[in-house]
GROMACS .gro file of C-alpha atoms in nm:
model
  292
    1MET     CA    1  -2.476  -1.353  -2.898
    2SER     CA    2  -2.649  -1.188  -3.196
    3THR     CA    3  -2.528  -1.228  -3.553
    4SER     CA    4  -2.442  -0.857  -3.576
    5GLU     CA    5  -2.234  -0.866  -3.255
    6ALA     CA    6  -2.054  -1.178  -3.372
    7ALA     CA    7  -1.966  -0.999  -3.695
    8VAL     CA    8  -1.838  -0.697  -3.505
    9ARG     CA    9  -1.624  -0.913  -3.279
   10GLU     CA   10  -1.484  -1.101  -3.575
   11GLN     CA   11  -1.399  -0.776  -3.752
   12LEU     CA   12  -1.239  -0.626  -3.443
   13THR     CA   13  -1.042  -0.944  -3.376
   14ARG     CA   14  -0.913  -0.941  -3.731
   15ALA     CA   15  -0.804  -0.580  -3.694
   16LEU     CA   16  -0.624  -0.660  -3.370
   17ARG     CA   17  -0.441  -0.950  -3.532
   18GLU     CA   18  -0.347  -0.779  -3.856
   19ARG     CA   19  -0.289  -0.425  -3.730
   20ASP     CA   20  -0.162  -0.487  -3.377
   21GLU     CA   21   0.152  -0.278  -3.421
   22GLU     CA   22  -0.043   0.007  -3.576
   23ILE     CA   23  -0.297   0.004  -3.291
   24ALA     CA   24  -0.024  -0.009  -3.026
   25ASP     CA   25   0.166   0.279  -3.188
   26ARG     CA   26  -0.150   0.488  -3.215
   27TRP     CA   27  -0.250   0.422  -2.855
   28VAL     CA   28   0.096   0.516  -2.724
   29ALA     CA   29   0.095   0.832  -2.940
   30LEU     CA   30  -0.250   0.933  -2.808
   31GLN     CA   31  -0.137   0.900  -2.447
   32LEU     CA   32   0.170   1.111  -2.514
   33GLU     CA   33  -0.019   1.373  -2.719
   34GLN     CA   34  -0.305   1.410  -2.471
   35ALA     CA   35  -0.074   1.406  -2.166
   36LEU     CA   36  -0.267   1.117  -2.012
   37LEU     CA   37   0.024   0.972  -1.818
   38GLY     CA   38   0.052   1.180  -1.504
   39THR     CA   39   0.393   1.022  -1.451
   40ASP     CA   40   0.732   0.988  -1.618
   41ILE     CA   41   0.665   0.639  -1.758
   42SER     CA   42   0.881   0.584  -2.067
   43GLU     CA   43   0.759   0.530  -2.422
   44ALA     CA   44   0.911   0.181  -2.419
   45GLU     CA   45   0.708   0.093  -2.109
   46LEU     CA   46   0.394   0.231  -2.273
   47ARG     CA   47   0.455   0.014  -2.577
   48GLU     CA   48   0.504  -0.292  -2.358
   49GLU     CA   49   0.172  -0.221  -2.184
   50ALA     CA   50   0.002  -0.173  -2.521
   51ASP     CA   51   0.133  -0.502  -2.660
   52SER     CA   52   0.027  -0.686  -2.345
   53LEU     CA   53  -0.327  -0.546  -2.348
   54ILE     CA   54  -0.378  -0.597  -2.722
   55ASP     CA   55  -0.256  -0.957  -2.699
   56ALA     CA   56  -0.505  -1.018  -2.417
   57LEU     CA   57  -0.794  -0.857  -2.608
   58VAL     CA   58  -0.788  -1.114  -2.889
   59PRO     CA   59  -0.872  -1.428  -2.686
   60GLY     CA   60  -1.120  -1.224  -2.484
   61LEU     CA   61  -1.309  -1.123  -2.798
   62GLU     CA   62  -1.299  -1.479  -2.929
   63SER     CA   63  -1.481  -1.601  -2.617
   64ASP     CA   64  -1.861  -1.609  -2.583
   65VAL     CA   65  -1.861  -1.366  -2.288
   66PRO     CA   66  -2.078  -1.054  -2.345
   67ALA     CA   67  -1.887  -0.735  -2.429
   68ASP     CA   68  -1.957  -0.566  -2.096
   69ARG     CA   69  -1.817  -0.866  -1.905
   70VAL     CA   70  -1.517  -0.962  -2.117
   71VAL     CA   71  -1.271  -0.746  -1.925
   72THR     CA   72  -1.378  -0.867  -1.583
   73SER     CA   73  -1.439  -1.233  -1.675
   74HIS     CA   74  -1.148  -1.319  -1.903
   75PRO     CA   75  -0.843  -1.389  -1.679
   76GLY     CA   76  -0.575  -1.271  -1.921
   77LEU     CA   77  -0.750  -0.946  -2.006
   78HIS     CA   78  -0.840  -0.876  -1.645
   79GLU     CA   79  -0.479  -0.932  -1.543
   80ALA     CA   80  -0.351  -0.700  -1.816
   81VAL     CA   81  -0.576  -0.411  -1.709
   82VAL     CA   82  -0.504  -0.463  -1.339
   83GLY     CA   83  -0.130  -0.484  -1.403
   84LEU     CA   84  -0.134  -0.160  -1.602
   85SER     CA   85  -0.330   0.018  -1.329
   86MET     CA   86  -0.104  -0.105  -1.049
   87ARG     CA   87   0.208   0.007  -1.234
   88ARG     CA   88   0.059   0.351  -1.289
   89ALA     CA   89  -0.042   0.373  -0.923
   90GLN     CA   90   0.309   0.283  -0.807
   91ALA     CA   91   0.456   0.539  -1.048
   92GLY     CA   92   0.241   0.814  -0.896
   93ALA     CA   93  -0.013   0.874  -1.176
   94THR     CA   94  -0.362   0.995  -1.085
   95PRO     CA   95  -0.660   0.757  -1.110
   96THR     CA   96  -0.825   0.987  -1.366
   97ALA     CA   97  -0.516   0.987  -1.588
   98THR     CA   98  -0.493   0.610  -1.565
   99SER     CA   99  -0.858   0.558  -1.656
  100LEU     CA  100  -0.842   0.807  -1.945
  101ALA     CA  101  -0.527   0.637  -2.076
  102VAL     CA  102  -0.714   0.307  -2.098
  103LEU     CA  103  -1.013   0.475  -2.265
  104ALA     CA  104  -0.781   0.630  -2.527
  105LEU     CA  105  -0.751   0.280  -2.673
  106LYS     CA  106  -1.103   0.331  -2.815
  107GLU     CA  107  -0.982   0.577  -3.075
  108ALA     CA  108  -0.688   0.358  -3.174
  109LEU     CA  109  -0.914   0.055  -3.223
  110LEU     CA  110  -1.179   0.245  -3.419
  111LYS     CA  111  -0.910   0.398  -3.641
  112ALA     CA  112  -0.786   0.049  -3.729
  113VAL     CA  113  -1.139  -0.071  -3.810
  114GLN     CA  114  -1.194   0.229  -4.037
  115ARG     CA  115  -0.916   0.097  -4.256
  116GLU     CA  116  -1.118  -0.222  -4.304
  117THR     CA  117  -1.459  -0.070  -4.382
  118ARG     CA  118  -1.627   0.263  -4.453
  119ASP     CA  119  -1.978   0.136  -4.400
  120ALA     CA  120  -2.148   0.374  -4.155
  121GLU     CA  121  -2.366   0.108  -3.992
  122GLU     CA  122  -2.073  -0.126  -3.940
  123LEU     CA  123  -1.861   0.154  -3.793
  124PHE     CA  124  -2.144   0.260  -3.562
  125ALA     CA  125  -2.198  -0.096  -3.439
  126THR     CA  126  -1.824  -0.135  -3.385
  127ALA     CA  127  -1.801   0.196  -3.196
  128VAL     CA  128  -2.087   0.090  -2.965
  129PHE     CA  129  -1.922  -0.244  -2.901
  130ILE     CA  130  -1.580  -0.085  -2.832
  131ASN     CA  131  -1.744   0.158  -2.588
  132ARG     CA  132  -1.913  -0.126  -2.400
  133LEU     CA  133  -1.588  -0.319  -2.389
  134LEU     CA  134  -1.348  -0.043  -2.283
  135ASP     CA  135  -1.580   0.151  -2.052
  136VAL     CA  136  -1.559  -0.150  -1.822
  137ALA     CA  137  -1.180  -0.154  -1.864
  138GLY     CA  138  -1.164   0.215  -1.768
  139ALA     CA  139  -1.379   0.157  -1.460
  140LEU     CA  140  -1.170  -0.145  -1.361
  141SER     CA  141  -0.847   0.052  -1.400
  142PHE     CA  142  -0.985   0.332  -1.179
  143GLU     CA  143  -1.101   0.086  -0.912
  144THR     CA  144  -0.773  -0.105  -0.922
  145TYR     CA  145  -0.574   0.217  -0.900
  146VAL     CA  146  -0.764   0.333  -0.591
  147GLU     CA  147  -0.726  -0.004  -0.421
  148GLY     CA  148  -0.357  -0.014  -0.513
  149ARG     CA  149  -0.290   0.333  -0.375
  150GLU     CA  150  -0.475   0.249  -0.055
  151GLU     CA  151  -0.259  -0.060  -0.014
  152ILE     CA  152   0.056   0.145  -0.076
  153ILE     CA  153  -0.057   0.403   0.181
  154ARG     CA  154  -0.136   0.131   0.436
  155ARG     CA  155   0.204  -0.029   0.380
  156GLN     CA  156   0.384   0.304   0.408
  157SER     CA  157   0.191   0.390   0.725
  158GLN     CA  158   0.290   0.054   0.872
  159GLN     CA  159   0.655   0.118   0.783
  160LEU     CA  160   0.643   0.468   0.931
  161MET     CA  161   0.494   0.336   1.255
  162GLU     CA  162   0.766   0.073   1.276
  163LEU     CA  163   1.033   0.335   1.213
  164SER     CA  164   0.879   0.565   1.474
  165THR     CA  165   0.896   0.296   1.744
  166PRO     CA  166   1.256   0.169   1.738
  167VAL     CA  167   1.387  -0.062   2.009
  168VAL     CA  168   1.732   0.053   2.124
  169ARG     CA  169   1.986  -0.151   2.324
  170LEU     CA  170   2.118   0.085   2.594
  171TRP     CA  171   2.311  -0.162   2.807
  172LYS     CA  172   2.367  -0.532   2.830
  173GLN     CA  173   2.020  -0.683   2.881
  174VAL     CA  174   1.863  -0.333   2.888
  175LEU     CA  175   1.640  -0.213   2.603
  176ALA     CA  176   1.458   0.115   2.549
  177VAL     CA  177   1.166   0.225   2.333
  178PRO     CA  178   1.149   0.605   2.288
  179LEU     CA  179   0.789   0.698   2.204
  180ILE     CA  180   0.701   1.018   2.018
  181GLY     CA  181   0.356   1.146   1.930
  182THR     CA  182   0.027   0.966   1.984
  183LEU     CA  183   0.004   0.616   2.124
  184ASP     CA  184  -0.303   0.448   1.977
  185THR     CA  185  -0.410   0.083   1.959
  186ALA     CA  186  -0.235   0.009   1.628
  187ARG     CA  187   0.090   0.169   1.736
  188THR     CA  188   0.075  -0.002   2.075
  189GLN     CA  189   0.052  -0.336   1.900
  190ILE     CA  190   0.362  -0.260   1.692
  191VAL     CA  191   0.552  -0.136   2.000
  192MET     CA  192   0.458  -0.451   2.187
  193GLU     CA  193   0.554  -0.687   1.904
  194ASN     CA  194   0.888  -0.516   1.837
  195LEU     CA  195   0.976  -0.492   2.205
  196LEU     CA  196   0.885  -0.852   2.289
  197GLN     CA  197   1.083  -0.979   1.991
  198ALA     CA  198   1.384  -0.768   2.094
  199ILE     CA  199   1.361  -0.897   2.452
  200GLN     CA  200   1.380  -1.249   2.319
  201ASP     CA  201   1.662  -1.172   2.074
  202HIS     CA  202   1.880  -0.986   2.327
  203GLU     CA  203   1.777  -1.190   2.632
  204ALA     CA  204   1.693  -0.857   2.797
  205LEU     CA  205   1.599  -0.833   3.162
  206VAL     CA  206   1.478  -0.472   3.166
  207ALA     CA  207   1.278  -0.272   2.912
  208ILE     CA  208   1.253   0.107   2.941
  209ILE     CA  209   0.953   0.276   2.781
  210ASP     CA  210   1.039   0.644   2.742
  211ILE     CA  211   0.735   0.872   2.694
  212THR     CA  212   0.923   1.203   2.691
  213GLY     CA  213   0.795   1.268   2.339
  214VAL     CA  214   0.433   1.175   2.413
  215SER     CA  215   0.240   1.500   2.419
  216THR     CA  216  -0.061   1.387   2.621
  217VAL     CA  217  -0.149   1.093   2.841
  218ASP     CA  218  -0.512   0.996   2.887
  219THR     CA  219  -0.689   0.686   3.011
  220ALA     CA  220  -0.652   0.512   2.673
  221VAL     CA  221  -0.277   0.583   2.655
  222ALA     CA  222  -0.233   0.461   3.013
  223GLN     CA  223  -0.417   0.140   2.929
  224HIS     CA  224  -0.192   0.088   2.627
  225LEU     CA  225   0.115   0.136   2.848
  226MET     CA  226  -0.019  -0.111   3.103
  227GLN     CA  227  -0.080  -0.371   2.830
  228THR     CA  228   0.279  -0.333   2.711
  229VAL     CA  229   0.416  -0.355   3.065
  230ASN     CA  230   0.214  -0.669   3.136
  231ALA     CA  231   0.336  -0.829   2.813
  232VAL     CA  232   0.698  -0.746   2.903
  233ARG     CA  233   0.654  -0.903   3.245
  234LEU     CA  234   0.513  -1.218   3.088
  235MET     CA  235   0.843  -1.242   2.899
  236GLY     CA  236   1.024  -1.244   3.234
  237ALA     CA  237   1.160  -0.887   3.212
  238ASP     CA  238   1.110  -0.581   3.431
  239CYS     CA  239   0.970  -0.259   3.289
  240VAL     CA  240   1.057   0.103   3.366
  241ILE     CA  241   0.861   0.402   3.235
  242SER     CA  242   1.063   0.721   3.195
  243GLY     CA  243   0.991   1.074   3.076
  244ILE     CA  244   0.704   1.151   3.314
  245HIS     CA  245   0.735   1.528   3.331
  246PRO     CA  246   0.521   1.746   3.566
  247SER     CA  247   0.226   1.801   3.333
  248ILE     CA  248   0.191   1.429   3.256
  249ALA     CA  249   0.228   1.342   3.626
  250GLN     CA  250  -0.049   1.588   3.709
  251THR     CA  251  -0.274   1.448   3.436
  252ILE     CA  252  -0.219   1.090   3.554
  253ALA     CA  253  -0.302   1.191   3.911
  254GLN     CA  254  -0.617   1.377   3.805
  255LEU     CA  255  -0.736   1.081   3.599
  256GLY     CA  256  -0.681   0.850   3.893
  257ILE     CA  257  -0.460   0.618   3.688
  258ASP     CA  258  -0.272   0.375   3.911
  259LEU     CA  259   0.091   0.328   3.805
  260SER     CA  260   0.203   0.231   4.153
  261THR     CA  261   0.299  -0.118   4.041
  262ILE     CA  262   0.532   0.018   3.772
  263LEU     CA  263   0.879   0.164   3.829
  264THR     CA  264   0.880   0.520   3.693
  265ARG     CA  265   1.155   0.778   3.647
  266ALA     CA  266   1.161   1.139   3.531
  267THR     CA  267   1.436   1.099   3.270
  268LEU     CA  268   1.580   0.829   3.051
  269ALA     CA  269   1.916   0.860   3.230
  270ASP     CA  270   1.747   0.795   3.565
  271ALA     CA  271   1.562   0.500   3.414
  272LEU     CA  272   1.888   0.352   3.282
  273ALA     CA  273   2.051   0.385   3.624
  274ALA     CA  274   1.750   0.211   3.780
  275ALA     CA  275   1.762  -0.062   3.517
  276ILE     CA  276   2.131  -0.131   3.585
  277LYS     CA  277   2.058  -0.160   3.956
  278LEU     CA  278   1.780  -0.407   3.883
  279ILE     CA  279   2.028  -0.622   3.692
  280ASP     CA  280   2.345  -0.591   3.903
  281GLY     CA  281   2.226  -0.466   4.238
  282PRO     CA  282   2.411  -0.180   4.416
  283GLY     CA  283   2.792  -0.189   4.434
  284PRO     CA  284   3.000  -0.161   4.754
  285ASP     CA  285   2.963   0.216   4.763
  286GLY     CA  286   2.591   0.206   4.695
  287GLU     CA  287   2.633   0.278   4.323
  288ALA     CA  288   2.532   0.050   4.042
  289GLY     CA  289   2.779  -0.223   3.950
  290GLU     CA  290   2.959  -0.248   3.618
  291ASN     CA  291   2.786  -0.442   3.341
  292PRO     CA  292   2.885  -0.294   3.006
   0.00000   0.00000   0.00000
């Protein structure tokens, strides 16, 4: 570290220690004035973020890490920037607004240093150092925001898939999974996991997979169905597929898909009747027995 950089760091550290409240207030005011939030985060929350980041800057500057690596290498400072970015992501702010909000700290820091010195060379050296320091913080906040939003989207997609594949108890020891939309590999896995767990929990003997809401059936969809049926059978339960309307039946026949080993019915009601017969057997009059 050069003598000039050490002097700049010492001066900036002193400003952060002695004028921390002033810097925090200025940074919060800049974000509010320049509309850099992109969300309804409160002024109190902004001040809490400012205090946290300023507190983390001091030990980071006191380390021997170069300016362009302080933010990424110092644990406390890295955590402060990441935490700010994640909170903004969860609140719905844009990545640009989040990055610009972090970069607005430059002006607040330089303003505080100007109160310590008017020397042009010192101010220029400090401005260069602050830019090197906070440009990395801005980039890190943008990257963290994007990763955070992607994780939120993945989690929400997972939750939506789980909600779109509910397992319903229709009768004692009879479960049903009404499928709607496209049946891909990821969704098949969720259907299988939820259904197998429900079979175990309810000690079910029959599982009905209703595909009335599935718009198209191709070879891939048929393979997914077969995987689910085989998994259900391994759990010791029978499987019935319902909702095979004429167009799907024609498609299955044209594709040469063999469902002959699987009990199929046109409607969910027919599938339930078949499931009850599988459990109870036919009654004296040929109808299904009672098993509420």
